[in-house]
Amino acid sequence: MGRLFGTDGVRGLANRDVTAELALGLGVASANVLGRTGQPEGHRPRAVIGRDPRASGEFLGAAVTAGLASAGVNVLDVGVLPTPAVAFLTSTLDVDFGVMISASHNPMADNGIKFLARGGIKLEDSLEDEIERQLGTAWDRPLGAGVGRVRTDTGSAGADYVEHLIGSIGATGDALPLSGLRIAVDCANGAASDVGPAALRAAGADVVVMNASPDGRNINEKCGSNHPEQLQAVVVASEADFGVAFDGDADRCIAVDHRGVLVDGDQIMGVLALAEKDKGRLHEDTLVVTVMSNLGLILAMREAGIRTVQTGVGDRYVLEEMRANGYTLGGEQSGHIILSQFATTGDGVLTALQLAARIQESGTKLADLAGAVPKLPQTLLNVPGVDKARTATDAVLQEAVAAAESRLGETGRVVLRSSGTEPLVRVMVEAATQASADAVAESLAAVVRDRLAL
């Protein structure tokens, strides 16, 4: 049996892979690992739990809560809030850990359970492994007054989160830094459907809201950061200054300029990195990205005197690098952007506010700001049915990659990446022209199929 935890918690098809029984067991196991590790005898653990609005989150959240309370944990249920809001509350409420029920950008039928350690940070692998080991093992059940209590938040948690967000751009009291900006917002019928527009309005923006009517079934359905087509049309039709789109749990943000042109996470990071460097707030003038970030971002940052550090794919690896070295900005092309001065995770609404503030203070359109971070043509091909374990060791394939990199020179790049869940290798090529990127990618994909075929 493979490892239960993936790169972002436990995730799968709700009620088949992620069941009520599993959720209950994870609640108990997490209580025994996260609620008591390093704590004195008799400590009463506390946890905060939130969810996105998909229907299965109701029974999964109830099951996790039951497991926690049965193991003696006092639980604060904050209801539907973004993942970064639960991380923020885990930190500010000084609870032992947090739980988020969400499958992020996945289809509605999926769901997941992720845990946050004290301080609102993602768990280390060793803690996830210990929770997995504790599943189904015998444990001492508290009795009487020893069982945990469950309290439901009445809205103050969401209000505290919004106040924190707008404070990050100086929107306090009569200060409305986004006054005069019209922003279209696609909430993906997800967890930010209330707090996303509320934060932007509280900062003074004129907000055009779309896909903010979650019914438990419509989350991420042809909307949000994975499907920006609606947003692109609405930005143009409403004459908005720009638009933003979140995913289901609002830890991602992508943008659209006033012409309806997409601005991805790489370009947003570039815009924010340049702004932070100008203000002297970019630690060691360094931006943390993954190996899948566009070479155009790397080259633009180099020209601006900003160093880029690359990690493996996944926002947890970006965050690990940032925490290890004190870096203040990092993220992924998908729109997971971490501003460590204000958040412990990627935060879509925070990113939208910071981007809006940069547009406002610079007096420059998003199209022009993003133009400073040009994207090189990129081709990504998936090659299924191969032995991905031999990707880095097959000599003929490595020779083909070296030859391709030599041919592309300084204005091109090759990345071969094995899928974490499928017998599949991803071939990514960037080049000066789309035709060159396509040709090199097709050539390397053919070598992968020939050399690694099962």
Short mmCIF file of C-alpha atoms in Angstrom, two decimals:
data_model
loop_
_atom_site.label_atom_id
_atom_site.label_comp_id
_atom_site.label_asym_id
_atom_site.label_seq_id
_atom_site.Cartn_x
_atom_site.Cartn_y
_atom_site.Cartn_z
CA MET A 1 0.00 0.00 0.00
CA GLY A 2 1.35 3.42 -0.96
CA ARG A 3 1.75 6.39 1.36
CA LEU A 4 -1.60 7.84 2.43
CA PHE A 5 -0.43 11.45 2.49
CA GLY A 6 0.39 13.14 -0.82
CA THR A 7 2.04 16.48 -1.47
CA ASP A 8 -0.95 18.33 0.03
CA GLY A 9 -2.59 16.12 2.63
CA VAL A 10 -4.86 13.14 2.02
CA ARG A 11 -6.88 13.53 -1.16
CA GLY A 12 -9.10 11.43 -3.41
CA LEU A 13 -12.67 10.70 -4.46
CA ALA A 14 -14.93 11.57 -1.55
CA ASN A 15 -16.83 8.64 -0.03
CA ARG A 16 -14.68 6.11 -1.86
CA ASP A 17 -11.04 7.05 -1.24
CA VAL A 18 -11.66 9.67 1.44
CA THR A 19 -14.40 8.17 3.59
CA ALA A 20 -16.10 9.14 6.84
CA GLU A 21 -14.34 6.22 8.52
CA LEU A 22 -10.94 7.43 7.32
CA ALA A 23 -11.75 11.01 8.39
CA LEU A 24 -12.75 9.82 11.85
CA GLY A 25 -9.54 7.81 12.16
CA LEU A 26 -7.41 10.73 10.99
CA GLY A 27 -9.09 12.94 13.57
CA VAL A 28 -8.14 10.55 16.35
CA ALA A 29 -4.61 9.94 15.03
CA SER A 30 -3.91 13.65 14.54
CA ALA A 31 -5.13 14.37 18.06
CA ASN A 32 -2.70 11.83 19.49
CA VAL A 33 0.23 13.08 17.37
CA LEU A 34 -0.27 16.83 16.98
CA GLY A 35 -2.24 17.48 20.16
CA ARG A 36 0.12 15.85 22.60
CA THR A 37 3.62 15.79 21.13
CA GLY A 38 5.87 17.92 23.33
CA GLN A 39 3.00 18.89 25.64
CA PRO A 40 2.85 18.31 29.42
CA GLU A 41 0.70 15.61 30.98
CA GLY A 42 -2.91 16.74 31.26
CA HIS A 43 -2.66 19.28 28.41
CA ARG A 44 -6.06 19.82 26.75
CA PRO A 45 -5.34 20.10 23.00
CA ARG A 46 -7.14 22.68 20.87
CA ALA A 47 -7.71 22.64 17.11
CA VAL A 48 -9.41 24.80 14.50
CA ILE A 49 -11.18 23.19 11.53
CA GLY A 50 -12.46 24.75 8.31
CA ARG A 51 -13.60 23.57 4.90
CA ASP A 52 -14.42 24.62 1.39
CA PRO A 53 -18.11 24.51 0.36
CA ARG A 54 -18.20 21.18 -1.50
CA ALA A 55 -21.03 18.94 -0.25
CA SER A 56 -18.81 16.11 0.97
CA GLY A 57 -17.00 18.53 3.26
CA GLU A 58 -20.03 18.53 5.53
CA PHE A 59 -19.83 14.86 6.48
CA LEU A 60 -16.03 14.70 6.32
CA GLY A 61 -15.69 17.74 8.56
CA ALA A 62 -18.17 16.26 10.99
CA ALA A 63 -16.25 12.97 11.03
CA VAL A 64 -12.88 14.63 11.65
CA THR A 65 -14.43 16.78 14.37
CA ALA A 66 -15.94 13.67 16.01
CA GLY A 67 -12.55 11.97 15.97
CA LEU A 68 -10.84 15.00 17.49
CA ALA A 69 -13.41 15.52 20.24
CA SER A 70 -13.51 11.80 21.09
CA ALA A 71 -9.74 11.98 21.62
CA GLY A 72 -10.08 14.92 24.02
CA VAL A 73 -9.47 17.87 21.66
CA ASN A 74 -11.47 21.09 21.99
CA VAL A 75 -12.50 22.06 18.46
CA LEU A 76 -13.37 25.45 16.97
CA ASP A 77 -15.33 24.92 13.73
CA VAL A 78 -14.95 28.04 11.58
CA GLY A 79 -17.06 26.69 8.70
CA VAL A 80 -16.36 27.68 5.10
CA LEU A 81 -13.11 29.66 4.89
CA PRO A 82 -10.02 29.51 2.65
CA THR A 83 -7.07 27.28 3.52
CA PRO A 84 -4.86 30.34 4.24
CA ALA A 85 -7.54 31.64 6.63
CA VAL A 86 -7.40 28.40 8.61
CA ALA A 87 -3.59 28.67 8.62
CA PHE A 88 -3.84 32.27 9.87
CA LEU A 89 -6.27 31.31 12.63
CA THR A 90 -4.16 28.31 13.64
CA SER A 91 -1.34 30.77 14.25
CA THR A 92 -3.18 33.69 15.84
CA LEU A 93 -5.50 31.65 18.07
CA ASP A 94 -2.51 29.75 19.44
CA VAL A 95 -4.15 26.36 18.95
CA ASP A 96 -2.15 23.13 18.74
CA PHE A 97 -3.03 22.46 15.10
CA GLY A 98 -5.45 23.16 12.28
CA VAL A 99 -7.45 21.02 9.86
CA MET A 100 -8.72 21.97 6.41
CA ILE A 101 -11.24 19.87 4.48
CA SER A 102 -10.67 20.67 0.81
CA ALA A 103 -9.53 19.31 -2.52
CA SER A 104 -8.40 22.75 -3.66
CA HIS A 105 -8.70 23.08 -7.46
CA ASN A 106 -9.91 19.49 -7.97
CA PRO A 107 -13.42 18.65 -9.26
CA MET A 108 -16.33 18.75 -6.83
CA ALA A 109 -16.46 14.95 -6.39
CA ASP A 110 -12.97 14.92 -4.83
CA ASN A 111 -12.10 16.02 -1.34
CA GLY A 112 -9.15 16.02 1.00
CA ILE A 113 -7.96 16.45 4.57
CA LYS A 114 -4.86 18.49 5.33
CA PHE A 115 -3.31 19.30 8.67
CA LEU A 116 -1.43 22.37 9.83
CA ALA A 117 1.05 22.30 12.68
CA ARG A 118 1.18 24.88 15.47
CA GLY A 119 1.84 28.27 13.91
CA GLY A 120 -0.17 27.44 10.78
CA ILE A 121 2.59 25.69 8.83
CA LYS A 122 2.31 22.54 6.74
CA LEU A 123 3.36 19.31 8.39
CA GLU A 124 6.78 17.79 7.97
CA ASP A 125 6.79 14.35 6.33
CA SER A 126 7.76 12.72 9.63
CA LEU A 127 4.60 14.00 11.35
CA GLU A 128 2.40 12.83 8.46
CA ASP A 129 4.06 9.42 8.65
CA GLU A 130 3.42 9.25 12.40
CA ILE A 131 -0.27 10.12 11.93
CA GLU A 132 -0.49 7.38 9.32
CA ARG A 133 1.15 4.88 11.70
CA GLN A 134 -1.33 5.78 14.44
CA LEU A 135 -4.37 5.00 12.25
CA GLY A 136 -6.32 2.09 13.68
CA THR A 137 -4.03 1.54 16.68
CA ALA A 138 -5.29 1.18 20.23
CA TRP A 139 -5.57 4.39 22.24
CA ASP A 140 -6.77 5.54 25.65
CA ARG A 141 -10.26 6.96 25.31
CA PRO A 142 -11.05 9.88 27.63
CA LEU A 143 -14.28 9.63 29.62
CA GLY A 144 -16.67 12.09 31.19
CA ALA A 145 -15.24 15.59 31.28
CA GLY A 146 -12.17 14.33 29.42
CA VAL A 147 -13.83 14.38 26.00
CA GLY A 148 -13.37 17.42 23.82
CA ARG A 149 -15.94 20.16 23.26
CA VAL A 150 -16.98 21.58 19.89
CA ARG A 151 -17.70 25.28 19.40
CA THR A 152 -18.98 26.81 16.18
CA ASP A 153 -17.65 30.22 15.17
CA THR A 154 -20.33 32.80 14.43
CA GLY A 155 -18.35 34.81 11.88
CA SER A 156 -15.68 36.55 13.91
CA ALA A 157 -12.94 34.29 12.50
CA GLY A 158 -13.68 35.37 8.94
CA ALA A 159 -13.81 39.02 10.00
CA ASP A 160 -10.45 38.71 11.76
CA TYR A 161 -8.95 37.18 8.62
CA VAL A 162 -10.27 39.98 6.40
CA GLU A 163 -8.90 42.60 8.82
CA HIS A 164 -5.51 40.91 8.67
CA LEU A 165 -5.56 40.87 4.87
CA ILE A 166 -6.44 44.50 4.34
CA GLY A 167 -3.97 45.52 7.02
CA SER A 168 -1.22 44.08 4.81
CA ILE A 169 -1.71 46.98 2.39
CA GLY A 170 -2.44 49.66 4.98
CA ALA A 171 -6.23 49.63 4.62
CA THR A 172 -7.17 50.69 8.14
CA GLY A 173 -9.69 53.23 9.37
CA ASP A 174 -10.31 55.83 6.67
CA ALA A 175 -7.36 54.65 4.56
CA LEU A 176 -8.70 53.02 1.39
CA PRO A 177 -5.63 52.30 -0.75
CA LEU A 178 -7.56 50.63 -3.59
CA SER A 179 -10.09 53.44 -4.04
CA GLY A 180 -10.72 54.08 -7.75
CA LEU A 181 -9.78 50.57 -8.91
CA ARG A 182 -12.39 48.33 -10.50
CA ILE A 183 -11.50 44.66 -10.01
CA ALA A 184 -13.37 41.65 -11.39
CA VAL A 185 -13.18 38.66 -9.03
CA ASP A 186 -13.90 35.01 -9.89
CA CYS A 187 -14.36 33.15 -6.60
CA ALA A 188 -14.68 29.66 -8.20
CA ASN A 189 -17.86 29.13 -6.13
CA GLY A 190 -15.35 28.23 -3.45
CA ALA A 191 -14.11 29.09 0.00
CA ALA A 192 -13.35 32.76 -0.75
CA SER A 193 -16.83 33.56 -2.08
CA ASP A 194 -17.51 35.83 0.91
CA VAL A 195 -14.12 36.92 2.25
CA GLY A 196 -12.49 37.56 -1.15
CA PRO A 197 -14.85 40.30 -2.35
CA ALA A 198 -15.22 41.57 1.24
CA ALA A 199 -11.47 42.16 1.61
CA LEU A 200 -11.14 43.99 -1.70
CA ARG A 201 -14.18 46.15 -0.97
CA ALA A 202 -12.91 46.95 2.52
CA ALA A 203 -9.72 48.23 0.89
CA GLY A 204 -11.75 50.59 -1.29
CA ALA A 205 -12.03 48.72 -4.60
CA ASP A 206 -15.11 48.64 -6.83
CA VAL A 207 -15.58 44.86 -7.09
CA VAL A 208 -17.33 42.98 -9.90
CA VAL A 209 -18.11 39.58 -8.40
CA MET A 210 -18.65 36.34 -10.28
CA ASN A 211 -19.00 32.68 -9.32
CA ALA A 212 -19.55 33.47 -5.64
CA SER A 213 -22.73 31.44 -5.08
CA PRO A 214 -21.53 28.04 -3.84
CA ASP A 215 -24.22 25.36 -3.58
CA GLY A 216 -22.01 22.43 -2.62
CA ARG A 217 -21.88 21.12 -6.19
CA ASN A 218 -20.56 23.95 -8.38
CA ILE A 219 -17.09 24.53 -6.89
CA ASN A 220 -14.42 24.93 -9.63
CA GLU A 221 -17.02 24.07 -12.29
CA LYS A 222 -15.81 25.84 -15.46
CA CYS A 223 -14.67 28.77 -13.34
CA GLY A 224 -11.88 29.96 -11.08
CA SER A 225 -8.14 29.86 -11.65
CA ASN A 226 -8.27 26.66 -13.72
CA HIS A 227 -10.90 28.08 -16.08
CA PRO A 228 -10.28 31.83 -16.50
CA GLU A 229 -12.27 32.25 -19.73
CA GLN A 230 -15.31 33.76 -17.99
CA LEU A 231 -13.12 36.18 -16.08
CA GLN A 232 -11.35 37.28 -19.24
CA ALA A 233 -14.68 38.14 -20.86
CA VAL A 234 -16.08 39.90 -17.77
CA VAL A 235 -12.97 42.06 -17.29
CA VAL A 236 -13.33 43.45 -20.81
CA ALA A 237 -17.14 43.77 -20.67
CA SER A 238 -17.13 45.56 -17.29
CA GLU A 239 -14.16 47.77 -18.21
CA ALA A 240 -12.38 46.61 -15.08
CA ASP A 241 -8.79 47.65 -14.43
CA PHE A 242 -7.94 43.97 -14.04
CA GLY A 243 -9.34 40.72 -12.71
CA VAL A 244 -8.31 37.92 -10.35
CA ALA A 245 -9.42 34.30 -10.06
CA PHE A 246 -9.06 32.00 -7.05
CA ASP A 247 -9.31 28.23 -6.84
CA GLY A 248 -11.65 26.25 -4.60
CA ASP A 249 -9.76 26.82 -1.34
CA ALA A 250 -8.31 30.19 -2.41
CA ASP A 251 -4.64 29.40 -1.91
CA ARG A 252 -4.07 30.30 -5.58
CA CYS A 253 -4.53 33.49 -7.57
CA ILE A 254 -4.09 34.20 -11.24
CA ALA A 255 -4.88 37.53 -12.90
CA VAL A 256 -6.23 39.03 -16.13
CA ASP A 257 -5.23 42.46 -17.43
CA HIS A 258 -7.66 45.08 -18.77
CA ARG A 259 -7.43 43.58 -22.28
CA GLY A 260 -8.46 40.14 -21.06
CA VAL A 261 -4.93 38.73 -21.31
CA LEU A 262 -3.99 36.10 -18.73
CA VAL A 263 -1.26 36.94 -16.18
CA ASP A 264 -0.06 33.74 -14.51
CA GLY A 265 1.66 33.08 -11.20
CA ASP A 266 5.15 33.54 -12.64
CA GLN A 267 4.33 37.02 -13.88
CA ILE A 268 2.55 37.97 -10.64
CA MET A 269 5.62 36.83 -8.68
CA GLY A 270 7.84 38.89 -10.96
CA VAL A 271 5.70 42.00 -10.49
CA LEU A 272 5.67 41.59 -6.70
CA ALA A 273 9.39 40.77 -6.54
CA LEU A 274 10.26 43.97 -8.40
CA ALA A 275 7.99 45.95 -6.07
CA GLU A 276 9.46 44.38 -2.93
CA LYS A 277 13.02 44.98 -4.16
CA ASP A 278 12.21 48.63 -4.82
CA LYS A 279 11.01 48.94 -1.22
CA GLY A 280 14.02 47.10 0.19
CA ARG A 281 11.81 44.30 1.55
CA LEU A 282 12.90 41.39 -0.65
CA HIS A 283 15.19 39.36 1.61
CA GLU A 284 18.63 38.99 0.00
CA ASP A 285 16.99 40.12 -3.26
CA THR A 286 15.90 36.51 -3.77
CA LEU A 287 12.76 34.96 -5.23
CA VAL A 288 11.99 31.26 -4.66
CA VAL A 289 10.40 29.43 -7.61
CA THR A 290 10.01 25.84 -8.79
CA VAL A 291 11.77 24.12 -11.69
CA MET A 292 8.58 24.57 -13.74
CA SER A 293 8.64 28.37 -13.61
CA ASN A 294 9.09 29.96 -17.02
CA LEU A 295 12.63 30.81 -18.05
CA GLY A 296 11.36 34.28 -18.97
CA LEU A 297 10.82 34.96 -15.25
CA ILE A 298 14.35 33.78 -14.39
CA LEU A 299 15.92 35.98 -17.08
CA ALA A 300 13.82 39.03 -16.16
CA MET A 301 14.73 38.69 -12.49
CA ARG A 302 18.43 38.29 -13.34
CA GLU A 303 18.33 41.48 -15.38
CA ALA A 304 16.71 43.30 -12.44
CA GLY A 305 19.35 42.07 -9.99
CA ILE A 306 17.10 39.51 -8.33
CA ARG A 307 18.41 36.01 -7.68
CA THR A 308 16.08 33.03 -8.17
CA VAL A 309 16.30 29.82 -6.17
CA GLN A 310 14.56 26.82 -7.71
CA THR A 311 12.91 23.96 -5.81
CA GLY A 312 10.96 20.84 -6.70
CA VAL A 313 7.34 21.20 -7.81
CA GLY A 314 4.92 21.89 -4.96
CA ASP A 315 4.31 24.90 -2.75
CA ARG A 316 5.47 22.92 0.32
CA TYR A 317 8.99 22.75 -1.16
CA VAL A 318 8.93 26.47 -1.91
CA LEU A 319 7.88 27.15 1.67
CA GLU A 320 10.58 24.86 3.08
CA GLU A 321 13.25 26.78 1.16
CA MET A 322 11.82 30.11 2.27
CA ARG A 323 11.67 29.13 5.93
CA ALA A 324 15.17 27.62 5.89
CA ASN A 325 16.75 30.84 4.59
CA GLY A 326 14.37 33.60 5.64
CA TYR A 327 13.24 34.43 2.10
CA THR A 328 10.12 36.57 1.90
CA LEU A 329 8.60 35.78 -1.51
CA GLY A 330 8.13 32.61 -3.51
CA GLY A 331 5.61 30.53 -5.37
CA GLU A 332 4.51 28.59 -8.40
CA GLN A 333 3.37 29.30 -11.93
CA SER A 334 -0.09 27.99 -10.95
CA GLY A 335 -0.63 30.97 -8.65
CA HIS A 336 0.45 29.55 -5.28
CA ILE A 337 2.27 32.64 -4.03
CA ILE A 338 3.70 32.90 -0.52
CA LEU A 339 4.37 36.28 1.09
CA SER A 340 5.96 35.15 4.34
CA GLN A 341 5.65 38.54 6.02
CA PHE A 342 1.88 38.03 6.09
CA ALA A 343 1.15 34.33 5.56
CA THR A 344 2.47 30.82 6.19
CA THR A 345 0.89 29.39 3.02
CA GLY A 346 -0.07 30.46 -0.46
CA ASP A 347 -2.92 32.96 -0.14
CA GLY A 348 -4.95 33.97 -3.21
CA VAL A 349 -6.80 36.89 -1.63
CA LEU A 350 -3.62 38.29 -0.09
CA THR A 351 -1.92 38.02 -3.48
CA ALA A 352 -4.80 39.87 -5.15
CA LEU A 353 -4.58 42.69 -2.60
CA GLN A 354 -0.81 43.01 -2.95
CA LEU A 355 -1.05 43.04 -6.74
CA ALA A 356 -3.82 45.65 -6.64
CA ALA A 357 -1.77 47.81 -4.28
CA ARG A 358 1.20 47.66 -6.66
CA ILE A 359 -0.98 48.69 -9.61
CA GLN A 360 -2.43 51.58 -7.61
CA GLU A 361 0.80 52.93 -6.14
CA SER A 362 2.69 52.67 -9.44
CA GLY A 363 -0.07 54.25 -11.51
CA THR A 364 0.68 51.58 -14.11
CA LYS A 365 -1.64 49.12 -15.80
CA LEU A 366 -1.19 45.44 -15.03
CA ALA A 367 -0.44 44.81 -18.72
CA ASP A 368 2.62 47.05 -18.49
CA LEU A 369 3.78 45.67 -15.14
CA ALA A 370 3.47 42.10 -16.41
CA GLY A 371 5.27 43.10 -19.61
CA ALA A 372 8.45 43.41 -17.56
CA VAL A 373 8.26 39.63 -17.05
CA PRO A 374 7.94 38.21 -20.58
CA LYS A 375 7.14 34.53 -20.99
CA LEU A 376 9.21 32.37 -23.29
CA PRO A 377 7.25 29.95 -25.50
CA GLN A 378 6.71 26.73 -23.58
CA THR A 379 5.56 23.24 -24.59
CA LEU A 380 4.54 20.59 -22.07
CA LEU A 381 3.94 16.99 -23.23
CA ASN A 382 2.84 14.07 -21.05
CA VAL A 383 4.28 10.68 -22.03
CA PRO A 384 2.22 7.89 -20.38
CA GLY A 385 2.91 4.18 -20.01
CA VAL A 386 6.63 4.49 -19.25
CA ASP A 387 9.02 3.42 -16.50
CA LYS A 388 9.43 6.83 -14.87
CA ALA A 389 12.02 5.46 -12.40
CA ARG A 390 14.60 5.30 -15.22
CA THR A 391 14.14 8.92 -16.31
CA ALA A 392 17.34 10.15 -14.64
CA THR A 393 19.46 7.07 -15.33
CA ASP A 394 18.89 6.11 -18.96
CA ALA A 395 22.10 7.16 -20.74
CA VAL A 396 20.57 7.57 -24.21
CA LEU A 397 17.77 9.78 -22.86
CA GLN A 398 20.23 11.91 -20.89
CA GLU A 399 22.38 12.34 -24.01
CA ALA A 400 19.29 13.49 -25.94
CA VAL A 401 18.47 16.01 -23.21
CA ALA A 402 22.04 17.35 -23.21
CA ALA A 403 21.97 17.72 -27.00
CA ALA A 404 18.64 19.56 -26.82
CA GLU A 405 19.93 21.93 -24.14
CA SER A 406 23.03 22.66 -26.21
CA ARG A 407 20.86 23.42 -29.22
CA LEU A 408 18.59 25.76 -27.24
CA GLY A 409 21.46 27.64 -25.59
CA GLU A 410 20.86 30.50 -23.13
CA THR A 411 17.31 31.16 -24.34
CA GLY A 412 15.93 27.68 -23.81
CA ARG A 413 15.49 24.99 -21.22
CA VAL A 414 14.49 21.33 -20.83
CA VAL A 415 12.83 19.75 -17.79
CA LEU A 416 11.88 16.07 -17.54
CA ARG A 417 9.68 15.38 -14.52
CA SER A 418 8.25 12.07 -13.36
CA SER A 419 4.63 12.12 -12.20
CA GLY A 420 4.19 11.47 -8.51
CA THR A 421 1.07 9.34 -8.99
CA GLU A 422 1.09 7.86 -12.53
CA PRO A 423 3.48 5.92 -14.83
CA LEU A 424 4.04 9.12 -16.75
CA VAL A 425 6.91 11.49 -17.60
CA ARG A 426 6.33 15.18 -18.31
CA VAL A 427 8.53 16.76 -20.97
CA MET A 428 8.73 20.55 -20.71
CA VAL A 429 10.69 22.63 -23.22
CA GLU A 430 11.12 26.40 -23.43
CA ALA A 431 12.67 28.12 -26.41
CA ALA A 432 12.98 31.43 -28.20
CA THR A 433 10.15 30.46 -30.57
CA GLN A 434 7.07 28.26 -30.20
CA ALA A 435 8.07 26.23 -33.25
CA SER A 436 11.44 25.41 -31.69
CA ALA A 437 9.85 24.49 -28.34
CA ASP A 438 7.34 22.21 -30.08
CA ALA A 439 9.99 20.50 -32.20
CA VAL A 440 12.39 19.82 -29.32
CA ALA A 441 9.57 18.62 -27.04
CA GLU A 442 8.23 16.20 -29.67
CA SER A 443 11.73 14.87 -30.30
CA LEU A 444 12.43 14.27 -26.60
CA ALA A 445 8.98 12.75 -26.03
CA ALA A 446 9.75 10.22 -28.76
CA VAL A 447 13.01 9.28 -27.01
CA VAL A 448 11.17 8.89 -23.69
CA ARG A 449 8.59 6.60 -25.32
CA ASP A 450 11.31 4.54 -27.01
CA ARG A 451 13.68 4.22 -24.06
CA LEU A 452 11.30 3.97 -21.10
CA ALA A 453 8.43 1.96 -22.57
CA LEU A 454 6.94 -0.56 -20.12
#
